[in-house]
């Protein structure tokens, strides 16, 4: 049993509380649901047209690279201005594809109440690029509500050693109209992790 959850009796009691007070189905870019001993949050999939953009950018980068090298081979005496421009453009397109891919990358967090552990998953589209990390509730130091520079609100979990804490994004793109739901989920997570100062969820 974790040393911070003792005053909440057993994790089962928190599961009962979740059954009586259902989690909201949606917050920001995340769909929330309770699945037999687990609280799951999954970021919503992007629209299929948006999903194709990174692939399209990489394809355009490949075309620019091929044409650029072809110009260099066919006319090496000429100052390779056009070829250089195409190669630079290709690099920019690849960079843009990587940034967009990171933005579209889906996330999942799972609270396992029976094992008192939190699983964080990054659901990358590229094969072999997905990441999973599991750690006990006792490693969670805080759950923060933050306001990114681009607007809206986000929920961030802080975990790990006090000397070098780490942060992971749980929810983003929370609108101001969702403030009540945001604080409700924030309090719920605080209570689940046994953190102080959250009140009742």
Backbone as ProteinMPNN parsed JSONL, in Angstrom:
{"seq_chain_A": "XXXXXXXXXXXXXXXXXXXXXXXXXXXXXXXXXXXXXXXXXXXXXXXXXXXXXXXXXXXXXXXXXXXXXXXXXXXXXXXXXXXXXXXXXXXXXXXXXXXXXXXXXXXXXXXXXXXXXXXXXXXXXXXXXXXXXXXXXXXXXXXXXXXXXXXXXXXXXXXXXXXXXXXXXXXXXXXXXXXXXXXXXXXXXXXXXXXXXXXXX", "coords_chain_A": {"N_chain_A": [[0.85, -1.205, 0.0], [0.621, 2.212, -0.842], [2.337, 4.957, 0.711], [0.988, 7.386, 0.803], [-1.655, 7.021, 0.389], [-2.962, 5.924, 2.477], [-4.833, 7.245, 4.147], [-7.08, 7.201, 2.655], [-8.416, 4.878, 3.003], [-9.028, 1.968, 1.31], [-7.954, 1.358, -2.133], [-10.164, 0.377, -3.463], [-12.346, 1.705, -2.405], [-12.14, 4.158, -3.602], [-12.616, 3.439, -6.209], [-15.302, 2.768, -5.968], [-16.288, 5.3, -5.418], [-15.834, 6.507, -7.873], [-17.622, 5.135, -9.444], [-20.003, 6.053, -8.423], [-19.807, 8.773, -8.899], [-19.54, 9.666, -11.863], [-16.908, 10.022, -14.23], [-16.337, 12.889, -16.323], [-17.215, 12.665, -19.789], [-15.559, 13.913, -21.62], [-12.773, 16.086, -21.865], [-11.114, 18.888, -22.857], [-8.79, 17.872, -25.238], [-9.155, 15.212, -24.752], [-10.647, 12.036, -24.281], [-12.451, 10.624, -21.667], [-12.898, 7.761, -19.629], [-14.185, 5.135, -17.505], [-12.958, 1.979, -16.797], [-13.425, -0.813, -15.449], [-11.695, -0.9, -12.788], [-9.833, 0.83, -13.78], [-8.99, 4.125, -14.722], [-9.208, 5.823, -17.647], [-7.697, 7.964, -19.99], [-7.767, 9.236, -23.193], [-6.293, 10.847, -25.905], [-8.024, 12.482, -28.531], [-8.368, 11.218, -31.878], [-6.829, 12.805, -34.727], [-8.369, 14.611, -37.476], [-8.76, 12.866, -40.592], [-7.725, 14.109, -42.864], [-5.946, 15.955, -41.791], [-4.221, 14.164, -40.637], [-2.891, 13.154, -42.831], [-1.142, 15.116, -43.606], [1.648, 15.204, -42.552], [2.77, 13.012, -43.978], [2.406, 13.885, -46.599], [4.052, 16.164, -46.607], [6.578, 14.971, -46.256], [6.707, 13.481, -48.607], [6.755, 15.548, -50.509], [9.184, 16.662, -49.758], [10.92, 14.602, -50.506], [10.62, 14.673, -53.286], [11.632, 17.255, -53.829], [14.272, 16.885, -52.98], [15.166, 14.889, -54.77], [14.93, 16.224, -57.267], [16.648, 18.341, -56.789], [19.205, 17.079, -56.478], [19.36, 15.981, -59.004], [19.574, 18.279, -60.601], [22.092, 19.143, -59.772], [23.73, 17.093, -60.733], [23.275, 17.103, -63.514], [24.125, 19.626, -64.371], [26.785, 20.591, -63.326], [28.581, 22.654, -63.623], [27.281, 25.081, -63.499], [26.385, 27.623, -61.146], [25.069, 26.225, -58.295], [22.452, 27.3, -57.481], [19.595, 26.932, -57.666], [19.411, 24.212, -57.133], [20.471, 24.098, -54.541], [18.579, 25.629, -53.205], [16.325, 23.979, -53.485], [17.146, 21.756, -51.983], [17.415, 22.884, -49.449], [14.769, 23.622, -49.06], [13.642, 21.08, -48.981], [14.713, 20.119, -46.591], [13.441, 21.872, -44.815], [10.783, 21.106, -45.184], [10.811, 18.487, -44.186], [11.445, 19.032, -41.521], [9.138, 20.476, -40.819], [7.269, 18.423, -41.083], [8.034, 16.711, -38.999], [7.532, 18.3, -36.752], [4.774, 18.655, -36.984], [3.967, 15.997, -36.837], [4.66, 15.398, -34.193], [2.852, 17.04, -32.914], [0.435, 15.871, -33.648], [0.598, 13.434, -32.492], [-0.816, 10.885, -30.588], [-1.972, 10.503, -27.183], [-2.154, 8.59, -24.157], [-3.318, 8.04, -20.898], [-3.412, 5.96, -18.049], [-4.902, 5.113, -15.081], [-4.334, 2.702, -12.812], [-6.067, 1.328, -10.34], [-5.992, -0.945, -8.756], [-3.354, -1.83, -8.792], [-2.217, 0.495, -8.087], [-0.874, 2.275, -9.876], [0.387, 4.413, -12.466], [0.109, 4.629, -15.909], [1.688, 5.938, -18.686], [1.309, 6.641, -22.057], [2.59, 7.137, -25.288], [1.232, 7.354, -28.311], [2.491, 6.846, -31.072], [2.463, 7.279, -34.662], [4.343, 6.268, -36.358], [5.96, 3.14, -36.952], [7.254, 1.388, -34.163], [7.804, 3.686, -32.736], [6.271, 4.292, -30.56], [5.847, 4.977, -27.05], [5.989, 3.848, -23.674], [5.428, 4.283, -20.239], [5.513, 3.343, -16.872], [4.67, 3.943, -13.535], [4.519, 4.041, -9.902], [1.713, 5.357, -7.943], [2.745, 6.733, -5.772], [4.975, 8.009, -6.76], [4.079, 10.252, -7.987], [4.163, 13.686, -7.82], [2.725, 16.046, -8.122], [-0.201, 17.52, -9.668], [-0.707, 19.72, -12.17], [-2.476, 22.634, -13.247], [-2.052, 24.327, -16.134], [-1.412, 27.155, -18.283], [-0.873, 27.261, -21.524], [1.192, 29.161, -23.875], [-0.195, 29.441, -26.295], [-2.823, 29.612, -25.635], [-5.902, 28.513, -23.974], [-6.145, 25.763, -21.619], [-4.236, 23.308, -19.757], [-3.619, 20.042, -18.388], [-1.086, 18.815, -16.393], [1.063, 16.294, -15.254], [3.317, 15.887, -12.593], [6.162, 14.082, -11.74], [8.445, 11.646, -10.27], [11.832, 11.848, -8.871], [12.48, 14.288, -6.27], [14.652, 15.95, -6.668], [15.023, 15.989, -9.41], [12.459, 16.38, -10.949], [10.017, 15.194, -13.317], [7.837, 16.003, -16.07], [4.674, 15.375, -17.586], [2.36, 15.639, -20.213], [-1.106, 15.482, -19.777], [-3.724, 16.37, -20.514], [-4.785, 18.687, -22.964], [-5.664, 21.801, -24.645], [-7.944, 22.734, -23.294], [-10.912, 24.448, -23.001], [-12.074, 27.68, -21.816], [-14.734, 27.5, -21.136], [-14.906, 25.006, -20.109], [-14.071, 25.037, -17.504], [-15.184, 24.245, -15.004], [-15.351, 21.45, -15.316], [-12.66, 20.946, -15.719], [-11.478, 21.585, -13.19], [-12.795, 19.72, -11.681], [-11.81, 17.247, -12.681], [-9.145, 17.675, -12.08], [-9.182, 17.715, -9.246], [-10.096, 15.123, -8.855], [-7.927, 13.584, -9.811], [-5.959, 14.423, -8.004], [-6.984, 13.326, -5.608], [-6.917, 10.622, -6.285], [-4.168, 10.118, -6.484], [-3.466, 10.613, -3.915], [-2.666, 13.144, -3.101], [-2.305, 16.222, -1.293], [-4.578, 18.897, -0.396], [-6.577, 19.117, -2.348], [-9.234, 18.759, -1.863], [-12.538, 17.231, -1.978], [-13.28, 15.095, -4.701]], "CA_chain_A": [[0.0, 0.0, 0.0], [1.423, 3.423, -0.912], [2.34, 5.665, 1.983], [0.174, 8.593, 0.796], [-3.057, 6.707, 0.174], [-3.496, 5.246, 3.63], [-5.983, 7.921, 4.725], [-8.246, 6.994, 1.809], [-8.802, 3.49, 3.214], [-8.522, 1.093, 0.26], [-8.225, 1.863, -3.478], [-11.495, -0.04, -3.898], [-13.298, 2.74, -2.022], [-12.072, 5.199, -4.616], [-13.327, 2.895, -7.368], [-16.728, 2.934, -5.686], [-16.601, 6.72, -5.571], [-15.879, 6.788, -9.299], [-18.87, 4.587, -9.986], [-21.094, 6.91, -7.978], [-19.604, 10.086, -9.506], [-18.899, 9.322, -13.124], [-15.996, 11.006, -14.799], [-16.898, 13.514, -17.531], [-16.805, 11.917, -20.982], [-14.619, 14.654, -22.469], [-12.125, 17.282, -21.342], [-10.099, 19.325, -23.814], [-8.585, 16.961, -26.369], [-9.088, 13.859, -24.203], [-11.855, 11.296, -23.94], [-12.272, 9.964, -20.376], [-13.859, 6.703, -19.293], [-13.801, 4.225, -16.442], [-12.997, 0.627, -17.351], [-13.146, -1.856, -14.452], [-10.442, -0.763, -12.059], [-8.919, 1.745, -14.472], [-9.471, 5.383, -15.282], [-8.459, 5.958, -18.9], [-7.823, 9.195, -20.761], [-7.161, 9.086, -24.514], [-6.447, 12.004, -26.778], [-8.861, 12.178, -29.682], [-7.608, 11.122, -33.134], [-7.018, 13.961, -35.611], [-9.108, 14.38, -38.715], [-7.931, 12.086, -41.513], [-7.0, 15.008, -43.779], [-4.821, 16.485, -41.036], [-3.316, 13.054, -40.409], [-2.116, 12.911, -44.05], [-0.217, 16.214, -43.884], [3.077, 14.859, -42.416], [3.17, 12.146, -45.094], [2.47, 14.725, -47.795], [5.25, 16.999, -46.503], [7.751, 14.117, -46.493], [6.715, 13.156, -50.036], [7.235, 16.739, -51.215], [10.62, 16.786, -49.46], [11.619, 13.617, -51.34], [10.618, 15.19, -54.661], [12.589, 18.379, -53.879], [15.629, 16.338, -52.876], [15.494, 14.222, -56.035], [15.132, 17.224, -58.317], [17.849, 19.098, -56.453], [20.389, 16.288, -56.826], [19.377, 15.838, -60.453], [20.132, 19.519, -61.147], [23.528, 19.165, -59.487], [24.41, 16.119, -61.596], [23.158, 17.469, -64.928], [24.826, 20.866, -64.71], [27.643, 20.874, -62.176], [29.356, 23.868, -63.865], [26.487, 26.245, -63.111], [26.238, 27.846, -59.705], [23.919, 25.392, -57.94], [21.513, 28.054, -56.659], [18.278, 26.288, -57.654], [19.545, 22.923, -56.454], [20.622, 24.371, -53.105], [17.277, 26.085, -52.711], [15.447, 22.817, -53.377], [17.596, 20.92, -50.874], [17.038, 23.588, -48.216], [13.316, 23.482, -48.958], [13.371, 19.706, -48.56], [14.989, 20.04, -45.15], [12.377, 22.574, -44.109], [9.567, 20.285, -45.244], [10.982, 17.374, -43.251], [11.315, 19.61, -40.184], [7.726, 20.75, -40.601], [6.572, 17.145, -40.915], [8.341, 16.21, -37.66], [6.807, 19.128, -35.784], [3.353, 18.331, -37.101], [3.793, 14.634, -36.334], [4.679, 15.472, -32.727], [1.599, 17.671, -32.5], [-0.669, 14.949, -33.887], [0.838, 12.185, -31.773], [-1.846, 10.655, -29.578], [-1.518, 10.187, -25.828], [-3.086, 7.86, -23.298], [-2.897, 7.787, -19.521], [-4.263, 4.951, -17.414], [-4.734, 4.957, -13.644], [-4.696, 1.368, -12.346], [-6.276, 1.465, -8.906], [-5.635, -2.18, -8.063], [-1.894, -1.862, -8.648], [-1.812, 1.85, -7.703], [0.164, 2.697, -10.817], [-0.005, 5.275, -13.582], [0.778, 4.305, -17.166], [1.674, 6.997, -19.688], [1.613, 6.092, -23.37], [2.637, 7.997, -26.468], [0.795, 6.487, -29.405], [3.043, 7.388, -32.314], [2.005, 6.619, -35.878], [5.458, 5.555, -36.974], [6.213, 1.847, -36.308], [8.353, 1.349, -33.207], [8.047, 4.982, -32.102], [5.42, 4.439, -29.378], [6.557, 4.901, -25.776], [5.162, 3.537, -22.509], [6.115, 4.432, -18.961], [4.649, 2.979, -15.752], [5.271, 4.228, -12.224], [3.51, 3.989, -8.839], [1.076, 6.598, -7.533], [3.601, 7.437, -4.813], [5.976, 8.799, -7.477], [3.455, 11.48, -8.481], [4.413, 14.783, -6.89], [1.709, 17.096, -8.268], [-0.941, 17.661, -10.919], [-0.78, 21.168, -12.379], [-3.248, 23.272, -14.315], [-1.171, 25.329, -16.738], [-1.969, 27.883, -19.423], [0.149, 27.376, -22.563], [1.208, 30.457, -24.571], [-1.147, 29.484, -27.407], [-4.185, 29.739, -25.124], [-6.502, 27.323, -23.405], [-5.529, 25.24, -20.398], [-3.746, 21.94, -19.874], [-3.321, 19.314, -17.159], [0.255, 18.238, -16.465], [1.432, 15.539, -14.065], [4.738, 15.979, -12.218], [6.508, 12.836, -11.064], [9.864, 11.34, -10.192], [12.557, 12.338, -7.688], [12.339, 15.716, -5.983], [15.802, 16.673, -7.211], [14.9, 16.116, -10.867], [11.108, 15.951, -11.327], [9.668, 15.185, -14.741], [6.457, 16.393, -16.343], [4.049, 14.759, -18.752], [1.071, 16.234, -20.563], [-2.267, 14.592, -19.724], [-4.833, 16.959, -21.277], [-4.517, 20.025, -23.473], [-6.753, 22.45, -25.402], [-9.148, 22.87, -22.467], [-11.503, 25.769, -23.19], [-12.498, 28.35, -20.58], [-16.081, 27.013, -20.818], [-14.771, 23.712, -19.432], [-13.332, 25.255, -16.256], [-15.738, 23.408, -13.936], [-14.919, 20.078, -15.572], [-11.214, 20.913, -15.519], [-11.173, 21.507, -11.759], [-13.321, 18.445, -11.186], [-10.834, 16.208, -13.018], [-7.926, 17.982, -11.312], [-9.393, 17.233, -7.876], [-10.188, 13.671, -8.911], [-6.567, 13.051, -9.924], [-5.297, 14.66, -6.721], [-7.449, 12.337, -4.646], [-6.451, 9.308, -6.708], [-2.754, 9.992, -6.177], [-3.236, 10.859, -2.49], [-2.034, 14.439, -2.904], [-3.032, 17.059, -0.336], [-5.038, 20.215, -0.793], [-7.474, 19.109, -3.5], [-10.638, 18.638, -1.472], [-13.202, 16.034, -2.467], [-13.561, 15.108, -6.145]], "C_chain_A": [[0.876, 1.242, 0.0], [1.295, 4.238, 0.347], [1.473, 6.901, 1.981], [-1.314, 8.291, 0.659], [-3.704, 6.053, 1.38], [-4.74, 5.893, 4.177], [-7.204, 7.847, 3.829], [-8.76, 5.554, 1.91], [-8.194, 2.642, 2.107], [-8.778, 1.704, -1.106], [-9.621, 1.5, -3.965], [-12.525, 1.024, -3.555], [-13.285, 3.876, -3.032], [-12.745, 4.731, -5.902], [-14.829, 3.043, -7.178], [-17.153, 4.389, -5.863], [-16.685, 7.105, -7.041], [-17.176, 6.271, -9.923], [-20.045, 5.485, -9.631], [-21.018, 8.294, -8.619], [-18.824, 9.888, -10.803], [-18.002, 10.443, -13.626], [-16.652, 11.631, -16.02], [-16.395, 12.783, -18.767], [-15.719, 12.608, -21.803], [-14.062, 15.844, -21.705], [-11.02, 17.673, -22.304], [-10.007, 18.371, -24.992], [-8.612, 15.5, -25.949], [-10.482, 13.305, -23.936], [-11.577, 10.505, -22.673], [-13.327, 8.88, -20.192], [-13.272, 5.796, -18.22], [-13.99, 2.801, -16.933], [-12.508, -0.362, -16.3], [-11.806, -1.764, -13.762], [-9.446, 0.176, -12.703], [-9.659, 3.011, -14.884], [-8.595, 5.691, -16.484], [-8.742, 7.314, -19.531], [-7.074, 9.039, -22.07], [-7.359, 10.351, -25.321], [-7.196, 11.585, -28.035], [-8.016, 12.099, -30.952], [-7.847, 12.357, -33.998], [-7.853, 13.594, -36.827], [-8.189, 13.717, -39.743], [-7.157, 12.974, -42.482], [-5.788, 15.602, -43.086], [-3.771, 15.415, -40.818], [-2.409, 12.81, -41.613], [-1.044, 13.976, -44.29], [1.255, 15.854, -43.673], [3.581, 13.99, -43.557], [3.323, 12.948, -46.378], [3.723, 15.6, -47.779], [6.52, 16.194, -46.77], [7.849, 13.752, -47.971], [7.219, 14.339, -50.86], [8.728, 16.953, -50.985], [11.427, 15.814, -50.312], [11.698, 14.086, -52.79], [11.634, 16.325, -54.797], [14.024, 17.882, -53.822], [16.058, 15.683, -54.184], [15.781, 15.207, -57.152], [16.4, 18.024, -58.064], [19.121, 18.358, -56.822], [20.492, 16.099, -58.343], [19.961, 17.085, -61.121], [21.637, 19.607, -60.915], [24.297, 18.241, -60.43], [24.409, 16.571, -63.052], [23.977, 18.691, -65.295], [25.67, 21.292, -63.524], [28.443, 22.161, -62.377], [28.611, 25.108, -63.409], [26.453, 26.395, -61.589], [24.959, 27.159, -59.244], [22.917, 26.125, -57.033], [20.167, 27.381, -56.538], [18.327, 24.969, -56.901], [19.655, 23.114, -54.939], [19.297, 24.792, -52.489], [16.322, 24.908, -52.523], [15.833, 21.919, -52.207], [17.26, 21.563, -49.521], [15.534, 23.478, -47.982], [12.938, 22.083, -48.482], [13.618, 19.533, -47.065], [13.914, 20.719, -44.325], [11.085, 21.779, -44.077], [9.645, 19.105, -44.278], [10.847, 17.869, -41.804], [9.865, 19.905, -39.835], [6.925, 19.483, -40.37], [6.796, 16.582, -39.516], [7.586, 16.988, -36.584], [5.322, 18.785, -35.8], [3.063, 16.933, -36.575], [3.77, 14.608, -34.812], [3.379, 16.067, -32.202], [0.425, 16.712, -32.622], [-0.539, 13.649, -33.101], [-0.182, 12.013, -30.649], [-1.226, 10.231, -28.254], [-2.59, 9.379, -25.115], [-2.493, 7.789, -21.895], [-3.916, 6.872, -18.866], [-3.915, 4.884, -15.935], [-5.245, 3.573, -13.261], [-4.84, 1.427, -10.826], [-5.879, 0.207, -8.141], [-4.134, -2.273, -7.828], [-1.331, -0.516, -8.22], [-0.662, 2.353, -8.577], [-0.454, 3.545, -11.924], [0.8, 4.883, -14.8], [0.596, 5.449, -18.143], [2.101, 6.395, -21.019], [1.624, 7.201, -24.411], [2.368, 7.12, -27.671], [1.248, 7.079, -30.73], [2.542, 6.602, -33.51], [3.12, 5.82, -36.541], [5.708, 4.241, -36.235], [7.424, 1.914, -35.374], [8.6, 2.648, -32.479], [7.178, 5.212, -30.862], [6.254, 4.267, -28.108], [5.561, 4.621, -24.661], [6.007, 3.665, -21.257], [5.107, 4.154, -17.848], [5.376, 3.288, -14.455], [4.165, 4.265, -11.176], [2.929, 5.361, -8.518], [1.978, 7.418, -6.612], [4.675, 8.281, -5.485], [5.41, 10.112, -8.003], [3.592, 12.567, -7.432], [3.322, 15.848, -6.955], [0.984, 16.926, -9.592], [-1.211, 19.151, -11.092], [-1.788, 21.524, -13.467], [-2.383, 24.391, -14.859], [-1.888, 25.977, -17.915], [-0.871, 28.076, -20.461], [0.081, 28.739, -23.257], [0.164, 30.569, -25.678], [-2.594, 29.573, -26.946], [-4.748, 28.429, -24.635], [-5.789, 26.921, -22.12], [-5.112, 23.799, -20.628], [-3.554, 21.359, -18.476], [-1.991, 18.601, -17.339], [0.533, 17.504, -15.162], [2.941, 15.669, -13.853], [5.087, 14.748, -11.385], [8.023, 12.651, -11.028], [10.518, 11.927, -8.958], [12.434, 13.843, -7.521], [13.467, 16.525, -6.602], [15.682, 16.899, -8.715], [13.515, 15.641, -11.303], [10.887, 16.042, -12.83], [8.201, 15.571, -14.884], [5.96, 15.694, -17.598], [2.678, 15.388, -18.959], [-0.025, 15.178, -20.494], [-3.379, 15.092, -20.646], [-4.402, 18.331, -21.765], [-5.752, 20.548, -24.206], [-8.064, 22.501, -24.609], [-9.662, 24.299, -22.607], [-11.946, 26.36, -21.856], [-13.895, 27.892, -20.173], [-16.045, 25.689, -20.07], [-14.11, 23.839, -18.065], [-13.855, 24.381, -15.119], [-15.299, 21.953, -14.093], [-13.426, 19.928, -15.339], [-10.867, 20.766, -14.046], [-11.702, 20.221, -11.149], [-12.335, 17.316, -11.457], [-9.538, 16.425, -12.253], [-8.045, 17.471, -9.879], [-9.452, 15.711, -7.834], [-8.793, 13.036, -8.972], [-5.783, 13.261, -8.633], [-5.687, 13.604, -5.702], [-6.946, 10.946, -4.996], [-4.995, 9.08, -6.322], [-2.443, 10.217, -4.696], [-2.531, 12.159, -2.216], [-2.908, 15.303, -1.994], [-3.532, 18.346, -0.995], [-5.981, 20.273, -1.964], [-8.937, 19.098, -3.099], [-11.224, 17.357, -2.021], [-13.504, 16.167, -3.948], [-15.058, 14.994, -6.382]], "O_chain_A": [[1.812, 1.311, 0.796], [0.247, 4.216, 0.993], [1.219, 7.45, 3.054], [-2.146, 9.188, 0.795], [-4.871, 5.667, 1.321], [-5.638, 5.188, 4.636], [-8.26, 8.369, 4.185], [-9.453, 5.071, 1.014], [-6.971, 2.594, 1.971], [-9.713, 2.49, -1.255], [-10.204, 2.217, -4.779], [-13.472, 1.236, -4.311], [-14.322, 4.489, -3.287], [-13.369, 5.526, -6.606], [-15.547, 3.401, -8.111], [-18.23, 4.676, -6.385], [-17.511, 7.934, -7.42], [-17.745, 6.899, -10.817], [-20.967, 5.663, -10.427], [-22.05, 8.923, -8.856], [-17.595, 9.94, -10.817], [-18.292, 11.629, -13.47], [-17.447, 10.974, -16.691], [-15.252, 12.326, -18.785], [-15.033, 11.96, -22.594], [-14.789, 16.528, -20.984], [-10.096, 16.896, -22.548], [-11.002, 18.091, -25.661], [-8.149, 14.634, -26.691], [-11.367, 14.0, -23.437], [-10.579, 9.788, -22.6], [-14.491, 9.057, -20.549], [-12.057, 5.699, -18.047], [-15.06, 2.45, -17.43], [-11.327, -0.708, -16.261], [-10.874, -2.483, -14.121], [-8.322, 0.307, -12.22], [-10.804, 2.964, -15.333], [-7.377, 5.808, -16.354], [-9.89, 7.754, -19.594], [-5.879, 8.743, -22.07], [-8.472, 10.869, -25.409], [-7.022, 10.475, -28.537], [-7.043, 12.841, -31.087], [-8.952, 12.901, -34.002], [-8.017, 12.42, -37.16], [-6.986, 13.975, -39.764], [-6.046, 12.626, -42.882], [-4.726, 15.744, -43.693], [-2.575, 15.704, -40.813], [-1.291, 12.321, -41.457], [-0.133, 13.763, -45.091], [2.068, 16.169, -44.542], [4.688, 14.198, -44.054], [4.253, 12.723, -47.152], [4.383, 15.764, -48.805], [7.435, 16.68, -47.434], [8.945, 13.716, -48.531], [8.008, 14.167, -51.79], [9.452, 17.37, -51.89], [12.505, 16.163, -50.792], [12.725, 13.915, -53.446], [12.405, 16.362, -55.756], [14.893, 18.392, -54.529], [17.176, 15.894, -54.653], [16.75, 15.053, -57.895], [17.138, 18.348, -58.995], [20.026, 18.944, -57.416], [21.593, 16.063, -58.894], [20.734, 16.985, -62.074], [22.371, 20.095, -61.775], [25.394, 18.579, -60.874], [25.417, 16.442, -63.747], [24.474, 18.786, -66.417], [25.325, 22.229, -62.804], [28.942, 22.72, -61.4], [29.229, 26.082, -62.979], [26.489, 25.41, -60.853], [23.878, 27.471, -59.742], [22.576, 25.638, -55.955], [19.635, 27.26, -55.434], [17.421, 24.639, -56.135], [19.025, 22.398, -54.16], [18.942, 24.363, -51.391], [15.598, 24.841, -51.53], [14.966, 21.381, -51.518], [16.873, 20.877, -48.574], [15.082, 23.268, -46.857], [12.022, 21.923, -47.675], [12.839, 18.888, -46.364], [13.516, 20.22, -43.273], [10.374, 21.774, -43.072], [8.656, 18.765, -43.628], [10.22, 17.215, -40.971], [9.408, 19.632, -38.725], [6.005, 19.467, -39.553], [5.874, 16.04, -38.907], [7.068, 16.408, -35.63], [4.696, 18.643, -34.749], [2.033, 16.707, -35.94], [2.97, 13.895, -34.207], [2.868, 15.643, -31.165], [-0.483, 16.735, -31.792], [-1.477, 12.852, -33.058], [-0.376, 12.925, -29.845], [-0.125, 9.683, -28.201], [-3.776, 9.474, -25.43], [-1.305, 7.511, -21.728], [-5.12, 6.99, -19.094], [-2.767, 4.627, -15.574], [-6.439, 3.296, -13.369], [-3.848, 1.561, -10.11], [-5.469, 0.296, -6.984], [-3.695, -2.744, -6.778], [-0.125, -0.38, -8.012], [0.375, 2.793, -8.081], [-1.63, 3.416, -12.265], [2.028, 4.81, -14.744], [-0.529, 5.882, -18.397], [3.129, 5.722, -21.103], [0.77, 8.087, -24.407], [3.169, 6.25, -28.013], [0.472, 7.735, -31.425], [2.233, 5.416, -33.402], [2.865, 4.815, -37.205], [5.673, 4.222, -35.005], [8.48, 2.427, -35.744], [9.524, 2.722, -31.67], [7.335, 6.227, -30.184], [7.231, 3.518, -28.086], [4.426, 5.098, -24.696], [7.153, 3.216, -21.215], [3.986, 4.663, -17.874], [6.546, 2.944, -14.288], [3.003, 4.494, -11.51], [3.552, 6.391, -8.777], [1.975, 8.648, -6.665], [5.234, 9.179, -4.855], [6.165, 10.991, -8.42], [3.183, 12.386, -6.285], [3.025, 16.487, -5.945], [1.481, 16.28, -10.514], [-1.868, 19.769, -10.255], [-1.933, 20.817, -14.465], [-2.018, 25.308, -14.124], [-2.839, 25.425, -18.467], [-0.024, 28.956, -20.305], [-0.958, 29.398, -23.234], [-0.311, 31.665, -25.972], [-3.504, 29.606, -27.775], [-4.162, 27.367, -24.844], [-4.941, 27.651, -21.607], [-5.569, 23.148, -21.568], [-3.352, 22.091, -17.508], [-1.79, 17.874, -18.311], [0.268, 18.032, -14.082], [3.73, 15.574, -14.794], [4.381, 14.417, -10.432], [8.776, 13.391, -11.662], [9.827, 12.451, -8.084], [12.3, 14.581, -8.497], [13.258, 17.665, -7.016], [16.186, 17.895, -9.235], [13.402, 14.606, -11.96], [11.495, 16.864, -13.516], [7.425, 15.474, -13.933], [6.714, 15.454, -18.54], [1.937, 15.635, -18.007], [0.106, 14.104, -21.082], [-3.91, 14.335, -21.458], [-3.721, 19.059, -21.043], [-6.746, 19.84, -24.367], [-9.148, 22.334, -25.169], [-8.925, 25.253, -22.358], [-12.166, 25.633, -20.887], [-14.216, 27.894, -18.985], [-17.039, 25.29, -19.464], [-13.634, 22.843, -17.52], [-13.066, 23.833, -14.349], [-14.92, 21.305, -13.117], [-12.973, 18.906, -14.823], [-10.052, 19.917, -13.683], [-11.117, 19.693, -10.204], [-12.05, 16.515, -10.566], [-8.902, 15.463, -11.823], [-7.111, 16.863, -9.357], [-8.934, 15.082, -6.911], [-8.517, 12.066, -8.266], [-5.031, 12.383, -8.211], [-4.831, 13.049, -5.013], [-6.588, 10.173, -4.108], [-4.625, 7.99, -5.885], [-1.304, 10.037, -4.264], [-1.854, 12.282, -1.196], [-4.124, 15.119, -1.943], [-2.99, 18.812, -1.997], [-6.188, 21.343, -2.536], [-9.801, 19.4, -3.923], [-10.487, 16.485, -2.482], [-13.935, 17.226, -4.405], [-15.502, 14.986, -7.531]]}, "name": "protein", "num_of_chains": 1, "seq": "XXXXXXXXXXXXXXXXXXXXXXXXXXXXXXXXXXXXXXXXXXXXXXXXXXXXXXXXXXXXXXXXXXXXXXXXXXXXXXXXXXXXXXXXXXXXXXXXXXXXXXXXXXXXXXXXXXXXXXXXXXXXXXXXXXXXXXXXXXXXXXXXXXXXXXXXXXXXXXXXXXXXXXXXXXXXXXXXXXXXXXXXXXXXXXXXXXXXXXXXX"}
